[in-house]
Short mmCIF file of N, CA and C in Angstrom, two decimals:
data_model
loop_
_atom_site.label_atom_id
_atom_site.label_comp_id
_atom_site.label_asym_id
_atom_site.label_seq_id
_atom_site.Cartn_x
_atom_site.Cartn_y
_atom_site.Cartn_z
N ALA T 1 105.82 90.94 48.70
CA ALA T 1 107.22 90.54 48.59
C ALA T 1 108.04 91.14 49.72
N ARG T 2 107.69 92.38 50.14
CA ARG T 2 108.43 93.03 51.24
C ARG T 2 108.29 92.24 52.54
N GLY T 3 107.09 91.73 52.77
CA GLY T 3 106.85 90.96 54.00
C GLY T 3 107.73 89.72 54.06
N ILE T 4 107.90 89.07 52.93
CA ILE T 4 108.75 87.87 52.87
C ILE T 4 110.20 88.25 53.14
N GLN T 5 110.64 89.38 52.56
CA GLN T 5 112.03 89.82 52.79
C GLN T 5 112.25 90.15 54.26
N HIS T 6 111.30 90.82 54.89
CA HIS T 6 111.44 91.16 56.30
C HIS T 6 111.47 89.91 57.17
N THR T 7 110.63 88.95 56.84
CA THR T 7 110.61 87.69 57.59
C THR T 7 111.94 86.96 57.45
N ALA T 8 112.47 86.92 56.24
CA ALA T 8 113.74 86.24 56.01
C ALA T 8 114.87 86.92 56.76
N VAL T 9 114.89 88.25 56.78
CA VAL T 9 115.93 88.99 57.49
C VAL T 9 115.81 88.74 59.00
N ARG T 10 114.58 88.76 59.52
CA ARG T 10 114.39 88.51 60.95
C ARG T 10 114.85 87.11 61.34
N GLN T 11 114.56 86.12 60.51
CA GLN T 11 114.96 84.75 60.82
C GLN T 11 116.45 84.56 60.69
N ALA T 12 117.09 85.30 59.82
CA ALA T 12 118.54 85.18 59.63
C ALA T 12 119.29 85.73 60.84
N HIS T 13 118.71 86.69 61.55
CA HIS T 13 119.39 87.31 62.69
C HIS T 13 119.01 86.69 64.03
N ARG T 14 118.15 85.68 64.00
CA ARG T 14 117.75 85.03 65.25
C ARG T 14 118.90 84.23 65.82
N LYS T 15 118.89 84.05 67.13
CA LYS T 15 119.85 83.16 67.77
C LYS T 15 119.52 81.73 67.36
N TYR T 16 120.56 80.92 67.19
CA TYR T 16 120.33 79.52 66.82
C TYR T 16 119.93 78.74 68.07
N GLU T 17 118.81 78.06 67.98
CA GLU T 17 118.34 77.23 69.08
C GLU T 17 118.40 75.78 68.64
N PRO T 18 119.08 74.92 69.41
CA PRO T 18 119.16 73.52 69.02
C PRO T 18 117.78 72.85 69.05
N ASN T 19 117.51 72.05 68.06
CA ASN T 19 116.23 71.36 68.02
C ASN T 19 116.40 69.95 68.59
N PHE T 20 115.36 69.16 68.48
CA PHE T 20 115.39 67.80 69.05
C PHE T 20 116.54 66.98 68.51
N HIS T 21 116.77 67.05 67.19
CA HIS T 21 117.82 66.24 66.57
C HIS T 21 119.21 66.68 67.03
N ASP T 22 119.38 67.96 67.23
CA ASP T 22 120.67 68.45 67.73
C ASP T 22 120.92 67.97 69.16
N LYS T 23 119.86 67.97 69.96
CA LYS T 23 120.01 67.60 71.36
C LYS T 23 120.15 66.09 71.55
N TYR T 24 119.28 65.32 70.89
CA TYR T 24 119.15 63.90 71.20
C TYR T 24 119.46 62.97 70.02
N GLY T 25 119.87 63.51 68.89
CA GLY T 25 120.06 62.68 67.70
C GLY T 25 121.07 61.58 67.88
N ASN T 26 122.23 61.89 68.46
CA ASN T 26 123.25 60.86 68.65
C ASN T 26 122.82 59.82 69.66
N MET T 27 122.12 60.23 70.70
CA MET T 27 121.64 59.27 71.70
C MET T 27 120.61 58.33 71.10
N VAL T 28 119.72 58.85 70.27
CA VAL T 28 118.72 58.00 69.63
C VAL T 28 119.41 57.02 68.68
N LEU T 29 120.40 57.49 67.96
CA LEU T 29 121.14 56.62 67.05
C LEU T 29 121.86 55.50 67.80
N VAL T 30 122.54 55.85 68.87
CA VAL T 30 123.26 54.85 69.67
C VAL T 30 122.27 53.87 70.32
N GLY T 31 121.18 54.38 70.84
CA GLY T 31 120.18 53.51 71.45
C GLY T 31 119.60 52.52 70.45
N GLY T 32 119.32 52.99 69.25
CA GLY T 32 118.81 52.09 68.21
C GLY T 32 119.82 51.03 67.84
N ALA T 33 121.09 51.42 67.75
CA ALA T 33 122.14 50.44 67.42
C ALA T 33 122.27 49.39 68.52
N VAL T 34 122.15 49.81 69.78
CA VAL T 34 122.24 48.86 70.90
C VAL T 34 121.08 47.87 70.86
N VAL T 35 119.87 48.37 70.65
CA VAL T 35 118.70 47.49 70.58
C VAL T 35 118.82 46.53 69.40
N PHE T 36 119.22 47.04 68.25
CA PHE T 36 119.39 46.21 67.05
C PHE T 36 120.38 45.09 67.32
N THR T 37 121.53 45.43 67.92
CA THR T 37 122.56 44.44 68.21
C THR T 37 122.07 43.42 69.23
N ALA T 38 121.38 43.87 70.26
CA ALA T 38 120.89 42.95 71.29
C ALA T 38 119.87 41.97 70.73
N VAL T 39 118.95 42.46 69.90
CA VAL T 39 117.93 41.58 69.33
C VAL T 39 118.57 40.55 68.43
N TRP T 40 119.48 40.95 67.56
CA TRP T 40 120.12 39.98 66.66
C TRP T 40 121.03 39.03 67.42
N ALA T 41 121.67 39.48 68.47
CA ALA T 41 122.49 38.58 69.29
C ALA T 41 121.61 37.50 69.91
N TYR T 42 120.44 37.88 70.39
CA TYR T 42 119.51 36.91 70.95
C TYR T 42 119.04 35.93 69.88
N VAL T 43 118.65 36.46 68.74
CA VAL T 43 118.14 35.60 67.66
C VAL T 43 119.20 34.60 67.22
N LEU T 44 120.41 35.06 67.07
CA LEU T 44 121.47 34.18 66.56
C LEU T 44 121.93 33.15 67.59
N THR T 45 121.78 33.43 68.87
CA THR T 45 122.29 32.52 69.88
C THR T 45 121.22 31.70 70.58
N GLN T 46 120.03 32.22 70.75
CA GLN T 46 119.03 31.57 71.59
C GLN T 46 117.81 31.04 70.85
N ALA T 47 117.65 31.33 69.61
CA ALA T 47 116.40 30.98 68.93
C ALA T 47 116.35 29.50 68.54
N GLY T 48 117.43 28.76 68.70
CA GLY T 48 117.42 27.34 68.39
C GLY T 48 117.37 27.04 66.91
N MET T 49 117.86 27.94 66.12
CA MET T 49 117.86 27.72 64.67
C MET T 49 119.11 26.94 64.29
N GLU T 50 118.95 26.06 63.34
CA GLU T 50 120.10 25.34 62.82
C GLU T 50 120.60 26.08 61.60
N TRP T 51 121.90 26.36 61.58
CA TRP T 51 122.43 27.25 60.57
C TRP T 51 123.10 26.52 59.41
N GLY T 52 122.81 25.23 59.23
CA GLY T 52 123.33 24.54 58.06
C GLY T 52 122.53 24.97 56.84
N LEU T 53 123.19 25.47 55.84
CA LEU T 53 122.47 26.01 54.69
C LEU T 53 122.14 24.94 53.66
N SER T 54 122.82 23.81 53.70
CA SER T 54 122.59 22.77 52.70
C SER T 54 121.45 21.86 53.14
N PRO T 55 120.47 21.61 52.28
CA PRO T 55 119.37 20.71 52.64
C PRO T 55 119.70 19.23 52.42
N VAL T 56 120.90 18.92 51.91
CA VAL T 56 121.27 17.54 51.60
C VAL T 56 121.28 16.73 52.89
N GLY T 57 120.55 15.62 52.87
CA GLY T 57 120.47 14.76 54.04
C GLY T 57 119.40 15.16 55.03
N ARG T 58 118.80 16.30 54.89
CA ARG T 58 117.76 16.75 55.81
C ARG T 58 116.37 16.62 55.22
N VAL T 59 116.29 16.74 53.92
CA VAL T 59 114.99 16.66 53.26
C VAL T 59 114.79 15.21 52.85
N THR T 60 113.77 14.60 53.40
CA THR T 60 113.47 13.20 53.06
C THR T 60 112.06 13.13 52.49
N PRO T 61 111.86 12.31 51.48
CA PRO T 61 110.53 12.22 50.89
C PRO T 61 109.54 11.54 51.85
N LYS T 62 108.29 11.98 51.82
CA LYS T 62 107.24 11.36 52.63
C LYS T 62 106.64 10.17 51.88
N GLU T 63 106.01 9.32 52.64
CA GLU T 63 105.32 8.18 52.01
C GLU T 63 104.16 8.68 51.16
N TRP T 64 103.94 8.05 50.03
CA TRP T 64 102.87 8.45 49.13
C TRP T 64 101.55 7.91 49.66
N LYS T 65 100.55 8.76 49.76
CA LYS T 65 99.22 8.33 50.22
C LYS T 65 98.27 8.33 49.04
N GLU T 66 97.55 7.23 48.89
CA GLU T 66 96.57 7.16 47.79
C GLU T 66 95.16 7.22 48.29
#
């Protein structure tokens, strides 16, 4: 138990060193948001999808084959 207490005291008095998330977290977040926005902008504008949600007039029955 003494060893754990000494370790905890030593770690409490250490200088704080920024880790990866402290250094680059906001940049990674912004970069992900930019990529997400760019991909969806491409999909919504260039993919050639028709955005009419109603199937009325678009769905036609096929000829019956026997």
